[in-house]
Amino acid sequence: MSRFNPRSLLVAVAVGLISAGSCLAQALPAVSAFSRTPHASLVALSPDGSRIAFVTNDTGGNLILLAAHLASGERRISNISGLVPHTVLWADNDSLVMVASQSGRLPYLEGMVDFTAAFGFEINNGFEPVRLMSRQNSSGGIGSNLGEEGNTGLDLNRGRIAGRVPSTGEVMIAINSVSRQRDLHRASPGSRRSTLVHEGGASTVRFFLDRDGQAVARMDYDAVGDYQSIRVLRGGNWEEVFALEDSRIEGLEVYGLLPSGDLAVGYYMDDHLSVLPLSLETGVIGAPIFQNQQFDHSRIICDPHSNLVRGVEVEAQTPTQVWFNAGIDQLRGQLEAALGGVPTTIETWSSDFTKILVATHPANGPTVYYYFDGETGALSQFANSHPDLADVQLPAREPYSYAARDGTPIPGYLTRAAGAGPQPTIILIHSGPQSHGSLLVHGQPEARANGRFDYWAHFLGSRGYTVLQPNFRGSDGYGYAWARAGDGQWGRLMQQDISDGVNALTEAGLADPDRICIVGASYGGYAALAGATLTPDLYACAAAFAPVTDLPAMLGFIDRRTGLSSAMQAGFRRSILGENDLLSFTEADNVSPRHLAPDLSIPVLILHGESDSVVPIEQSVFFNNAARDRDLVTFIRLEDGDHWLTQPQTRETLLTELERFLAEHLGEE
């Protein structure tokens, strides 16, 4: 396999990329090898494929956006420390746009909130960040609080990129106006100013662009009337072509335009989330263009160069993709074969698909990126996401299934510790519990365990623990019925599925029944504390990050934050109380760890970020204060820590404290 020539290596070597890794074979890799910021993330190739941009760290540990010319090695760097980057895209071959956020407070809104904005960077103009759609000058933009002037409470999110305008190098951004309607603006990456292109309606949610960057459709949703509609621009007017009532929970997911000119939409058919074409001429929905009878798609592949939907990503037992263009789909398969059959996904590409960056997802190590030049046929390693682990043989995370008490097979992943006989074991619970089911709300970033590199699981495996990650009923990705089976089942069926996994491992001789700990974050943190209080005999200890501990209180928080008619509130309420509020608040109290904490009998570790904008830190305070035996609870506040563990220092603290806690309570007998 060939490698880049020395000139093109200059860029990567400068930030420690493409090296085989500095970690020689060792028994115990450092915590920082897992917690550090990935060496390449949000990777994006320019339209002509000559440049590549990505988020990484410099030698001083600062978070930076780096853009490099692949042939000459010329590079541009901008310090973006203090921000949480979400998206990087090229407006043209010489300018970039990054969407990023940071947490803060507003005087009239409870708790922490996320402020989101778009920033422009010009290769030939100093590569200094310019906050788009802002009245502030650029020099004070990136380091200042995004909740200040220019991004006030009128709209906390000024980073809704609808697409790009290829002919001008501009981007289209949807923002809320003073009148609270969502309008579409055209903005240049080098300017804070913008031009109003289209006014939206009072209920407009999204605009959809064609390959020329022209808005051709929009989606509206009336929360009060629970009414979703698709409107098409005809003769200067937005005409309704499709409508759906009672859509707050089960509406269409609308993705973007297809090359055919139809609108790609998502809907559950035959129990699984399918992609279907919706005609913008007639409003008629056609036959599915993607449908999988086992797994739902987890992500839509949108082409940042053409604004078009190109395919889907599927978290099957291992990650894979289905491209709607047969030639591209075949190429992905060929590249996967050339890379030894390791699951491979296309991450970014030039507009003509002659330059491609792919990612491989081995079961026993971090993500590895490879650059493919379609003109020469050369395939070269570009980066390892965690180079300090490149030479470390981590335990493999493999698909694993066990039977629940009612006989239902529960899928998941198992990382087996080395050695014969029962081993100390971690039951690692994902967040969520599900994210699909609402057309308006992007759910949690992870609502099921998947087959990609998992720094939690691989870290725990490296410490000699067997790790089970169950995708219990209520998890995403396995169809509508599987996800809905968790509604109203917090602390009940979902927790039973988890408990059945513990019993399955002990009966199989894989887990030492006296050395099992349940661990999780967000919903997983709830499940960990529910395990500690509802079924303490199963566990020697429990550890939770950002847990929900009082279900009615969390519902009240979301009510106050989003409103009683919001899709987020409706989805969360159904998840906790069940369809049509099947459960009462008293029944929700009965499975809230806060109210069970007085009888806590096993050690518990809780960590919570003080800047958490999703689950307020008060949820952890509730549990800590309610525990009658305070010596059983270790509660650590993470200064500046957010819900997503975006800061490497926060991740290192969490893993360090977790390692110490597990060694104390699951150590040698």
C-alpha positions as semicolon CSV with decimal commas, in nm:
position;residue;x (nm);y (nm);z (nm)
1;M;0,000;0,000;0,000
2;S;0,152;0,333;-0,104
3;R;0,184;0,639;0,120
4;F;0,175;1,012;0,058
5;N;0,494;1,165;-0,076
6;P;0,709;1,357;0,175
7;R;0,571;1,697;0,076
8;S;0,215;1,599;0,151
9;L;0,325;1,445;0,479
10;L;0,446;1,782;0,610
11;V;0,097;1,885;0,712
12;A;0,014;1,569;0,897
13;V;0,346;1,533;1,074
14;A;0,306;1,887;1,208
15;V;0,013;1,777;1,421
16;G;0,118;1,418;1,481
17;L;-0,098;1,253;1,214
18;I;-0,027;0,953;0,996
19;S;0,236;0,833;1,240
20;A;0,217;0,473;1,345
21;G;0,166;0,600;1,698
22;S;0,401;0,685;1,978
23;C;0,289;0,402;2,199
24;L;0,500;0,089;2,180
25;A;0,349;-0,241;2,283
26;Q;0,252;-0,198;2,646
27;A;0,034;-0,372;2,897
28;L;-0,155;-0,065;3,012
29;P;-0,201;0,233;2,778
30;A;-0,233;0,570;2,947
31;V;-0,575;0,712;3,027
32;S;-0,494;1,007;2,800
33;A;-0,459;0,771;2,504
34;F;-0,835;0,720;2,524
35;S;-0,951;1,059;2,652
36;R;-0,759;1,290;2,423
37;T;-0,934;1,469;2,137
38;P;-0,929;1,252;1,823
39;H;-0,639;1,346;1,597
40;A;-0,877;1,404;1,310
41;S;-1,250;1,469;1,327
42;L;-1,509;1,647;1,113
43;V;-1,284;1,584;0,814
44;A;-1,387;1,764;0,493
45;L;-1,239;1,768;0,142
46;S;-1,277;2,083;-0,067
47;P;-1,495;2,069;-0,381
48;D;-1,194;2,021;-0,610
49;G;-1,025;1,782;-0,366
50;S;-0,710;1,991;-0,339
51;R;-0,750;2,078;0,029
52;I;-0,857;1,896;0,342
53;A;-0,983;2,045;0,669
54;F;-1,034;1,885;1,007
55;V;-1,047;1,952;1,380
56;T;-0,747;1,841;1,585
57;N;-0,513;1,953;1,866
58;D;-0,189;2,144;1,836
59;T;0,119;2,047;2,038
60;G;0,001;2,267;2,325
61;G;-0,330;2,087;2,351
62;N;-0,537;2,368;2,201
63;L;-0,833;2,269;1,985
64;I;-0,769;2,391;1,632
65;L;-0,925;2,393;1,288
66;L;-0,660;2,298;1,034
67;A;-0,684;2,334;0,655
68;A;-0,409;2,190;0,439
69;H;-0,324;2,178;0,070
70;L;-0,265;1,809;-0,005
71;A;-0,004;1,861;-0,276
72;S;0,206;2,149;-0,140
73;G;0,162;2,094;0,233
74;E;0,062;2,458;0,283
75;R;-0,159;2,488;0,589
76;R;-0,377;2,728;0,780
77;I;-0,458;2,697;1,151
78;S;-0,715;2,868;1,370
79;N;-0,748;2,821;1,745
80;I;-1,108;2,722;1,830
81;S;-1,056;2,633;2,197
82;G;-1,364;2,698;2,407
83;L;-1,604;2,591;2,133
84;V;-1,769;2,259;2,058
85;P;-1,744;2,208;1,680
86;H;-2,030;2,021;1,512
87;T;-1,984;2,060;1,136
88;V;-1,709;2,166;0,898
89;L;-1,787;2,230;0,530
90;W;-1,628;2,408;0,236
91;A;-1,822;2,699;0,088
92;D;-1,579;2,694;-0,208
93;N;-1,220;2,583;-0,262
94;D;-1,080;2,873;-0,056
95;S;-1,325;2,923;0,230
96;L;-1,473;2,716;0,512
97;V;-1,772;2,731;0,742
98;M;-1,774;2,568;1,086
99;V;-2,081;2,532;1,305
100;A;-1,995;2,530;1,675
101;S;-2,157;2,587;2,013
102;Q;-2,081;2,675;2,372
103;S;-2,287;2,660;2,689
104;G;-2,407;2,957;2,888
105;R;-2,702;3,103;3,075
106;L;-2,989;3,334;2,993
107;P;-3,162;3,535;3,267
108;Y;-3,508;3,419;3,164
109;L;-3,438;3,050;3,100
110;E;-3,377;2,779;3,358
111;G;-3,046;2,597;3,357
112;M;-2,761;2,596;3,108
113;V;-2,834;2,639;2,737
114;D;-2,634;2,580;2,420
115;F;-2,568;2,876;2,191
116;T;-2,483;2,776;1,835
117;A;-2,331;2,985;1,557
118;A;-2,163;2,955;1,218
119;F;-1,809;3,081;1,165
120;G;-1,639;3,157;0,835
121;F;-1,267;3,107;0,758
122;E;-1,093;3,231;0,441
123;I;-0,771;3,062;0,329
124;N;-0,639;3,378;0,162
125;N;-0,748;3,625;0,430
126;G;-0,564;3,518;0,744
127;F;-0,792;3,223;0,828
128;E;-0,933;3,426;1,118
129;P;-1,283;3,328;1,233
130;V;-1,574;3,548;1,136
131;R;-1,899;3,486;1,320
132;L;-2,170;3,487;1,055
133;M;-2,507;3,656;1,111
134;S;-2,366;3,864;1,399
135;R;-2,346;4,234;1,475
136;Q;-2,021;4,184;1,663
137;N;-1,692;4,230;1,487
138;S;-1,493;3,915;1,410
139;S;-1,209;3,990;1,650
140;G;-1,438;3,945;1,949
141;G;-1,641;3,667;1,801
142;I;-1,492;3,326;1,862
143;G;-1,383;3,365;2,221
144;S;-1,683;3,558;2,346
145;N;-2,003;3,413;2,481
146;L;-2,234;3,317;2,198
147;G;-2,528;3,435;2,404
148;E;-2,423;3,798;2,380
149;E;-2,534;4,054;2,122
150;G;-2,581;3,907;1,776
151;N;-2,717;3,578;1,903
152;T;-2,970;3,675;2,166
153;G;-3,265;3,488;2,301
154;L;-3,444;3,550;1,972
155;D;-3,258;3,251;1,833
156;L;-3,011;3,040;2,026
157;N;-2,914;2,857;1,708
158;R;-2,766;3,060;1,423
159;G;-2,590;2,760;1,277
160;R;-2,873;2,602;1,074
161;I;-2,683;2,562;0,747
162;A;-2,932;2,472;0,473
163;G;-2,658;2,426;0,210
164;R;-2,415;2,611;-0,013
165;V;-2,439;2,819;-0,330
166;P;-2,163;2,672;-0,551
167;S;-2,151;2,961;-0,799
168;T;-2,081;3,227;-0,534
169;G;-1,916;3,039;-0,246
170;E;-2,189;3,149;-0,008
171;V;-2,393;2,946;0,239
172;M;-2,764;2,958;0,316
173;I;-2,858;2,985;0,684
174;A;-3,204;2,967;0,842
175;I;-3,252;3,192;1,147
176;N;-3,543;3,319;1,351
177;S;-3,635;3,681;1,287
178;V;-3,757;3,940;1,536
179;S;-4,112;3,837;1,447
180;R;-4,022;3,478;1,547
181;Q;-4,057;3,337;1,197
182;R;-3,773;3,137;1,047
183;D;-3,621;3,307;0,741
184;L;-3,352;3,200;0,495
185;H;-3,043;3,419;0,455
186;R;-2,744;3,408;0,222
187;A;-2,406;3,468;0,389
188;S;-2,043;3,488;0,277
189;P;-1,777;3,315;0,493
190;G;-1,580;3,642;0,507
191;S;-1,860;3,871;0,619
192;R;-2,083;3,914;0,923
193;R;-2,357;4,053;0,703
194;S;-2,620;3,855;0,523
195;T;-2,894;3,895;0,267
196;L;-3,253;3,789;0,327
197;V;-3,351;3,546;0,052
198;H;-3,684;3,401;0,168
199;E;-3,919;3,482;0,450
200;G;-4,060;3,178;0,625
201;G;-4,387;3,134;0,802
202;A;-4,458;3,131;1,173
203;S;-4,420;2,752;1,177
204;T;-4,133;2,706;0,928
205;V;-3,872;2,456;1,045
206;R;-3,636;2,389;0,751
207;F;-3,558;2,494;0,394
208;F;-3,430;2,255;0,126
209;L;-3,195;2,356;-0,154
210;D;-3,122;2,218;-0,501
211;R;-2,773;2,160;-0,642
212;D;-2,749;2,529;-0,739
213;G;-2,820;2,644;-0,386
214;Q;-3,173;2,763;-0,465
215;A;-3,448;2,701;-0,208
216;V;-3,717;2,482;-0,365
217;A;-3,904;2,344;-0,063
218;R;-3,956;2,397;0,305
219;M;-4,109;2,205;0,596
220;D;-4,352;2,370;0,835
221;Y;-4,482;2,237;1,164
222;D;-4,762;2,394;1,368
223;A;-4,704;2,276;1,725
224;V;-5,039;2,400;1,852
225;G;-5,238;2,229;1,576
226;D;-4,993;1,937;1,554
227;Y;-4,983;1,981;1,176
228;Q;-4,685;1,913;0,946
229;S;-4,668;2,034;0,586
230;I;-4,429;2,040;0,290
231;R;-4,442;2,355;0,078
232;V;-4,290;2,414;-0,266
233;L;-4,184;2,751;-0,410
234;R;-4,392;2,823;-0,718
235;G;-4,414;3,164;-0,879
236;G;-4,287;3,332;-0,565
237;N;-4,540;3,160;-0,340
238;W;-4,497;2,869;-0,101
239;E;-4,767;2,621;-0,198
240;E;-4,857;2,324;0,020
241;V;-4,812;1,989;-0,155
242;F;-4,820;1,752;0,143
243;A;-4,973;1,763;0,490
244;L;-4,989;1,531;0,789
245;E;-5,192;1,571;1,105
246;D;-5,111;1,429;1,449
247;S;-4,742;1,441;1,358
248;R;-4,577;1,560;1,678
249;I;-4,432;1,217;1,746
250;E;-4,478;1,016;1,429
251;G;-4,433;1,271;1,152
252;L;-4,216;1,242;0,845
253;E;-3,844;1,292;0,886
254;V;-3,750;1,519;0,595
255;Y;-3,390;1,488;0,476
256;G;-3,330;1,685;0,155
257;L;-3,347;1,669;-0,222
258;L;-3,255;1,359;-0,418
259;P;-3,073;1,377;-0,755
260;S;-3,411;1,298;-0,915
261;G;-3,557;1,622;-0,779
262;D;-3,783;1,444;-0,532
263;L;-3,762;1,510;-0,160
264;A;-3,612;1,230;0,051
265;V;-3,829;1,157;0,355
266;G;-3,814;0,899;0,632
267;Y;-4,106;0,701;0,768
268;Y;-4,158;0,373;0,946
269;M;-4,283;0,106;0,705
270;D;-4,311;-0,260;0,800
271;D;-4,165;-0,166;1,140
272;H;-3,841;-0,014;1,004
273;L;-3,739;0,340;0,918
274;S;-3,735;0,366;0,540
275;V;-3,628;0,635;0,292
276;L;-3,893;0,729;0,038
277;P;-3,920;0,989;-0,242
278;L;-4,186;1,260;-0,210
279;S;-4,273;1,426;-0,540
280;L;-4,254;1,805;-0,520
281;E;-4,492;1,820;-0,816
282;T;-4,775;1,609;-0,674
283;G;-4,692;1,552;-0,306
284;V;-4,724;1,178;-0,364
285;I;-4,486;0,948;-0,175
286;G;-4,332;0,673;-0,386
287;A;-4,190;0,330;-0,313
288;P;-3,897;0,306;-0,069
289;I;-3,551;0,365;-0,210
290;F;-3,400;0,220;0,107
291;Q;-3,548;-0,029;0,350
292;N;-3,370;-0,279;0,573
293;Q;-3,569;-0,554;0,744
294;Q;-3,330;-0,577;1,040
295;F;-3,186;-0,233;1,109
296;D;-3,298;0,127;1,074
297;H;-3,064;0,373;0,908
298;S;-2,880;0,586;1,161
299;R;-2,772;0,876;0,941
300;I;-2,850;1,030;0,604
301;I;-2,551;1,093;0,378
302;C;-2,591;1,446;0,240
303;D;-2,345;1,576;-0,019
304;P;-2,212;1,912;0,107
305;H;-2,105;2,007;-0,244
306;S;-2,439;1,952;-0,420
307;N;-2,684;1,978;-0,124
308;L;-2,828;1,642;-0,232
309;V;-2,906;1,322;-0,039
310;R;-2,670;1,049;-0,160
311;G;-2,730;0,752;0,068
312;V;-2,768;0,622;0,423
313;E;-2,549;0,491;0,700
314;V;-2,664;0,182;0,887
315;E;-2,543;0,066;1,226
316;A;-2,586;-0,305;1,165
317;Q;-2,366;-0,532;1,374
318;T;-2,084;-0,330;1,218
319;P;-2,120;0,012;1,051
320;T;-2,192;0,017;0,680
321;Q;-2,333;0,246;0,411
322;V;-2,575;0,219;0,122
323;W;-2,516;0,475;-0,152
324;F;-2,802;0,544;-0,391
325;N;-2,554;0,574;-0,679
326;A;-2,458;0,218;-0,776
327;G;-2,108;0,319;-0,886
328;I;-2,024;0,488;-0,556
329;D;-2,175;0,202;-0,359
330;Q;-1,960;-0,044;-0,553
331;L;-1,650;0,169;-0,496
332;R;-1,709;0,170;-0,121
333;G;-1,726;-0,208;-0,125
334;Q;-1,406;-0,232;-0,330
335;L;-1,221;-0,003;-0,088
336;E;-1,344;-0,212;0,205
337;A;-1,211;-0,525;0,035
338;A;-0,876;-0,354;-0,033
339;L;-0,853;-0,265;0,336
340;G;-0,883;-0,626;0,446
341;G;-1,259;-0,640;0,484
342;V;-1,258;-0,414;0,789
343;P;-1,591;-0,224;0,799
344;T;-1,534;0,089;0,589
345;T;-1,735;0,408;0,542
346;I;-1,683;0,699;0,303
347;E;-1,642;1,012;0,517
348;T;-1,575;1,296;0,272
349;W;-1,518;1,342;-0,101
350;S;-1,450;1,591;-0,378
351;S;-1,744;1,708;-0,586
352;D;-1,653;1,467;-0,868
353;F;-1,577;1,178;-0,628
354;T;-1,222;1,136;-0,763
355;K;-1,076;1,215;-0,419
356;I;-1,220;1,026;-0,122
357;L;-1,139;0,984;0,246
358;V;-1,265;0,663;0,405
359;A;-1,269;0,543;0,766
360;T;-1,214;0,187;0,883
361;H;-1,375;0,062;1,203
362;P;-1,182;-0,234;1,348
363;A;-1,331;-0,422;1,641
364;N;-1,008;-0,402;1,841
365;G;-0,888;-0,048;1,788
366;P;-0,959;0,313;1,697
367;T;-1,079;0,453;1,367
368;V;-0,819;0,471;1,088
369;Y;-0,858;0,707;0,790
370;Y;-0,734;0,639;0,437
371;Y;-0,710;0,872;0,138
372;F;-0,803;0,739;-0,205
373;D;-0,704;0,911;-0,529
374;G;-0,935;0,781;-0,798
375;E;-0,720;0,922;-1,076
376;T;-0,409;0,727;-0,976
377;G;-0,571;0,444;-0,782
378;A;-0,343;0,513;-0,481
379;L;-0,477;0,428;-0,136
380;S;-0,280;0,577;0,155
381;Q;-0,318;0,591;0,531
382;F;-0,403;0,943;0,639
383;A;-0,462;0,935;1,015
384;N;-0,535;0,726;1,321
385;S;-0,798;0,888;1,543
386;H;-0,605;0,779;1,854
387;P;-0,242;0,729;1,745
388;D;-0,121;0,642;2,095
389;L;-0,331;0,326;2,060
390;A;-0,212;0,238;1,710
391;D;0,023;-0,035;1,831
392;V;-0,187;-0,147;2,128
393;Q;-0,379;-0,471;2,096
394;L;-0,711;-0,383;2,254
395;P;-0,974;-0,647;2,330
396;A;-1,220;-0,676;2,043
397;R;-1,579;-0,557;2,082
398;E;-1,791;-0,825;1,918
399;P;-2,167;-0,858;1,855
400;Y;-2,328;-1,057;2,136
401;S;-2,684;-1,170;2,207
402;Y;-2,856;-1,323;2,507
403;A;-3,211;-1,425;2,596
404;A;-3,429;-1,208;2,818
405;R;-3,652;-1,374;3,078
406;D;-3,941;-1,385;2,828
407;G;-3,716;-1,545;2,564
408;T;-3,663;-1,229;2,355
409;P;-3,308;-1,214;2,210
410;I;-3,134;-0,897;2,331
411;P;-2,856;-0,779;2,094
412;G;-2,549;-0,593;2,206
413;Y;-2,170;-0,601;2,219
414;L;-1,927;-0,789;2,439
415;T;-1,564;-0,703;2,506
416;R;-1,405;-1,007;2,666
417;A;-1,124;-0,976;2,914
418;A;-0,823;-1,199;2,863
419;G;-0,794;-1,508;3,073
420;A;-1,005;-1,812;3,152
421;G;-1,295;-1,830;3,392
422;P;-1,533;-1,566;3,521
423;Q;-1,393;-1,212;3,504
424;P;-1,473;-0,880;3,673
425;T;-1,739;-0,729;3,451
426;I;-1,884;-0,392;3,358
427;I;-2,242;-0,356;3,237
428;L;-2,207;-0,042;3,024
429;I;-2,539;0,124;2,939
430;H;-2,584;0,359;2,644
431;S;-2,762;0,695;2,655
432;G;-3,098;0,768;2,500
433;P;-3,286;0,542;2,541
434;Q;-3,396;0,629;2,186
435;S;-3,373;0,927;1,953
436;H;-3,595;0,842;1,655
437;G;-3,968;0,905;1,652
438;S;-3,982;1,283;1,619
439;L;-3,961;1,479;1,297
440;L;-3,846;1,791;1,476
441;V;-3,603;1,680;1,742
442;H;-3,253;1,549;1,693
443;G;-3,212;1,295;1,967
444;Q;-2,912;1,206;2,172
445;P;-2,589;1,145;1,982
446;E;-2,594;0,782;2,088
447;A;-2,912;0,589;2,157
448;R;-2,770;0,241;2,116
449;A;-2,433;0,071;2,133
450;N;-2,275;0,030;1,789
451;G;-1,977;-0,136;1,627
452;R;-1,748;0,168;1,611
453;F;-1,455;0,256;1,837
454;D;-1,592;0,323;2,185
455;Y;-1,339;0,490;2,411
456;W;-1,537;0,391;2,724
457;A;-1,563;0,022;2,636
458;H;-1,213;-0,009;2,491
459;F;-1,064;0,171;2,792
460;L;-1,242;-0,062;3,035
461;G;-1,141;-0,363;2,825
462;S;-0,778;-0,248;2,836
463;R;-0,802;-0,253;3,217
464;G;-0,896;-0,621;3,220
465;Y;-1,273;-0,598;3,251
466;T;-1,527;-0,786;3,045
467;V;-1,775;-0,528;2,914
468;L;-2,135;-0,596;2,812
469;Q;-2,323;-0,324;2,619
470;P;-2,685;-0,437;2,578
471;N;-2,922;-0,282;2,326
472;F;-3,225;-0,352;2,544
473;R;-3,581;-0,295;2,428
474;G;-3,627;0,079;2,392
475;S;-3,298;0,122;2,202
476;D;-3,273;0,277;1,858
477;G;-3,194;0,105;1,533
478;Y;-3,396;-0,217;1,555
479;G;-3,732;-0,096;1,430
480;Y;-4,033;0,095;1,555
481;A;-4,171;-0,179;1,781
482;W;-3,834;-0,232;1,951
483;A;-3,792;0,139;2,025
484;R;-4,153;0,184;2,141
485;A;-4,127;-0,122;2,369
486;G;-3,932;0,100;2,607
487;D;-4,204;0,364;2,645
488;G;-4,309;0,384;3,008
489;Q;-4,050;0,119;3,096
490;W;-3,779;0,317;3,273
491;G;-3,684;0,097;3,568
492;R;-3,913;-0,176;3,442
493;L;-3,879;-0,378;3,118
494;M;-3,566;-0,193;3,004
495;Q;-3,403;-0,250;3,341
496;Q;-3,512;-0,614;3,337
497;D;-3,342;-0,663;3,000
498;I;-3,024;-0,524;3,153
499;S;-3,053;-0,748;3,459
500;D;-3,108;-1,048;3,232
501;G;-2,776;-0,967;3,064
502;V;-2,603;-0,987;3,400
503;N;-2,758;-1,327;3,467
504;A;-2,671;-1,451;3,117
505;L;-2,302;-1,366;3,162
506;T;-2,279;-1,528;3,503
507;E;-2,459;-1,841;3,385
508;A;-2,222;-1,861;3,086
509;G;-1,923;-1,844;3,320
510;L;-1,803;-1,515;3,171
511;A;-1,875;-1,281;3,463
512;D;-1,774;-1,313;3,826
513;P;-2,108;-1,255;4,007
514;D;-1,932;-1,089;4,302
515;R;-1,744;-0,840;4,083
516;I;-1,996;-0,672;3,853
517;C;-2,045;-0,296;3,824
518;I;-2,312;-0,113;3,623
519;V;-2,192;0,204;3,448
520;G;-2,357;0,459;3,220
521;A;-2,408;0,820;3,113
522;S;-2,727;1,024;3,073
523;Y;-3,003;0,760;3,042
524;G;-2,726;0,508;3,107
525;G;-2,653;0,698;3,428
526;Y;-3,017;0,660;3,526
527;A;-3,001;0,287;3,452
528;A;-2,682;0,254;3,659
529;L;-2,844;0,417;3,962
530;A;-3,166;0,222;3,904
531;G;-2,957;-0,094;3,909
532;A;-2,794;0,018;4,234
533;T;-3,128;0,089;4,403
534;L;-3,376;-0,155;4,242
535;T;-3,152;-0,463;4,207
536;P;-2,851;-0,403;4,435
537;D;-2,788;-0,776;4,479
538;L;-2,669;-0,796;4,117
539;Y;-2,392;-0,540;4,151
540;A;-2,090;-0,467;4,364
541;C;-2,102;-0,098;4,267
542;A;-2,246;0,154;4,022
543;A;-2,104;0,458;3,839
544;A;-2,304;0,728;3,663
545;F;-2,223;1,035;3,456
546;A;-2,491;1,306;3,417
547;P;-2,772;1,078;3,538
548;V;-3,143;1,147;3,550
549;T;-3,245;1,063;3,908
550;D;-3,593;1,218;3,944
551;L;-3,818;1,144;3,646
552;P;-4,107;1,384;3,726
553;A;-3,860;1,663;3,804
554;M;-3,685;1,605;3,470
555;L;-4,020;1,618;3,291
556;G;-4,097;1,947;3,464
557;F;-3,760;2,088;3,359
558;I;-3,826;2,001;2,994
559;D;-4,179;2,144;3,017
560;R;-4,040;2,477;3,137
561;R;-3,761;2,479;2,881
562;T;-3,949;2,380;2,566
563;G;-4,321;2,421;2,635
564;L;-4,601;2,172;2,682
565;S;-4,674;2,150;2,307
566;S;-4,315;2,089;2,193
567;A;-4,210;1,771;2,016
568;M;-3,923;1,726;2,261
569;Q;-4,157;1,742;2,558
570;A;-4,404;1,501;2,394
571;G;-4,131;1,250;2,310
572;F;-3,972;1,257;2,653
573;R;-4,310;1,237;2,828
574;R;-4,408;0,932;2,623
575;S;-4,072;0,772;2,694
576;I;-4,114;0,807;3,071
577;L;-4,491;0,779;3,122
578;G;-4,584;0,567;2,820
579;E;-4,845;0,619;2,551
580;N;-5,125;0,853;2,665
581;D;-4,962;0,891;3,009
582;L;-5,019;0,527;3,098
583;L;-4,821;0,575;3,420
584;S;-4,883;0,828;3,692
585;F;-4,620;1,061;3,836
586;T;-4,633;0,851;4,152
587;E;-4,541;0,542;3,951
588;A;-4,256;0,741;3,793
589;D;-4,142;0,838;4,143
590;N;-4,132;0,470;4,235
591;V;-3,854;0,406;3,980
592;S;-3,669;0,734;4,036
593;P;-3,330;0,666;4,202
594;R;-3,363;0,989;4,405
595;H;-3,653;0,840;4,597
596;L;-3,479;0,505;4,640
597;A;-3,146;0,654;4,750
598;P;-3,219;0,642;5,127
599;D;-3,193;0,262;5,110
600;L;-2,873;0,260;4,901
601;S;-2,651;-0,033;5,002
602;I;-2,367;-0,043;4,744
603;P;-2,095;0,214;4,658
604;V;-2,187;0,469;4,391
605;L;-1,972;0,710;4,189
606;I;-2,144;1,011;4,030
607;L;-1,982;1,270;3,804
608;H;-2,171;1,563;3,651
609;G;-2,063;1,863;3,445
610;E;-2,155;2,204;3,582
611;S;-2,223;2,326;3,225
612;D;-2,460;2,042;3,138
613;S;-2,736;2,186;2,917
614;V;-2,933;1,860;2,884
615;V;-2,956;1,705;3,231
616;P;-2,915;1,974;3,497
617;I;-2,657;1,900;3,763
618;E;-2,935;1,929;4,022
619;Q;-3,040;1,578;3,920
620;S;-2,716;1,443;4,069
621;V;-2,747;1,671;4,370
622;F;-3,092;1,522;4,436
623;F;-2,951;1,170;4,463
624;N;-2,646;1,270;4,665
625;N;-2,856;1,458;4,921
626;A;-3,113;1,179;4,946
627;A;-2,863;0,903;5,028
628;R;-2,888;0,820;5,396
629;D;-2,537;0,673;5,400
630;R;-2,327;0,950;5,244
631;D;-2,013;0,738;5,272
632;L;-2,149;0,517;4,993
633;V;-2,167;0,805;4,743
634;T;-1,873;0,978;4,575
635;F;-2,003;1,288;4,397
636;I;-1,767;1,485;4,171
637;R;-1,861;1,813;4,005
638;L;-1,680;1,870;3,675
639;E;-1,608;2,238;3,632
640;D;-1,698;2,355;3,277
641;G;-1,798;1,996;3,192
642;D;-2,086;1,961;2,947
643;H;-2,329;1,677;2,874
644;W;-2,128;1,548;2,579
645;L;-1,784;1,522;2,749
646;T;-1,638;1,735;2,472
647;Q;-1,333;1,853;2,669
648;P;-1,040;1,607;2,688
649;Q;-0,964;1,716;3,046
650;T;-1,317;1,622;3,148
651;R;-1,292;1,283;2,977
652;E;-0,956;1,216;3,143
653;T;-1,096;1,303;3,485
654;L;-1,394;1,076;3,431
655;L;-1,187;0,778;3,316
656;T;-0,928;0,831;3,591
657;E;-1,192;0,844;3,864
658;L;-1,378;0,549;3,714
659;E;-1,060;0,341;3,701
660;R;-0,983;0,420;4,065
661;F;-1,340;0,343;4,174
662;L;-1,353;0,011;3,989
663;A;-1,014;-0,098;4,118
664;E;-1,133;-0,033;4,473
665;H;-1,461;-0,221;4,444
666;L;-1,389;-0,486;4,179
667;G;-1,029;-0,556;4,266
668;E;-0,879;-0,892;4,347
669;E;-1,080;-1,088;4,600
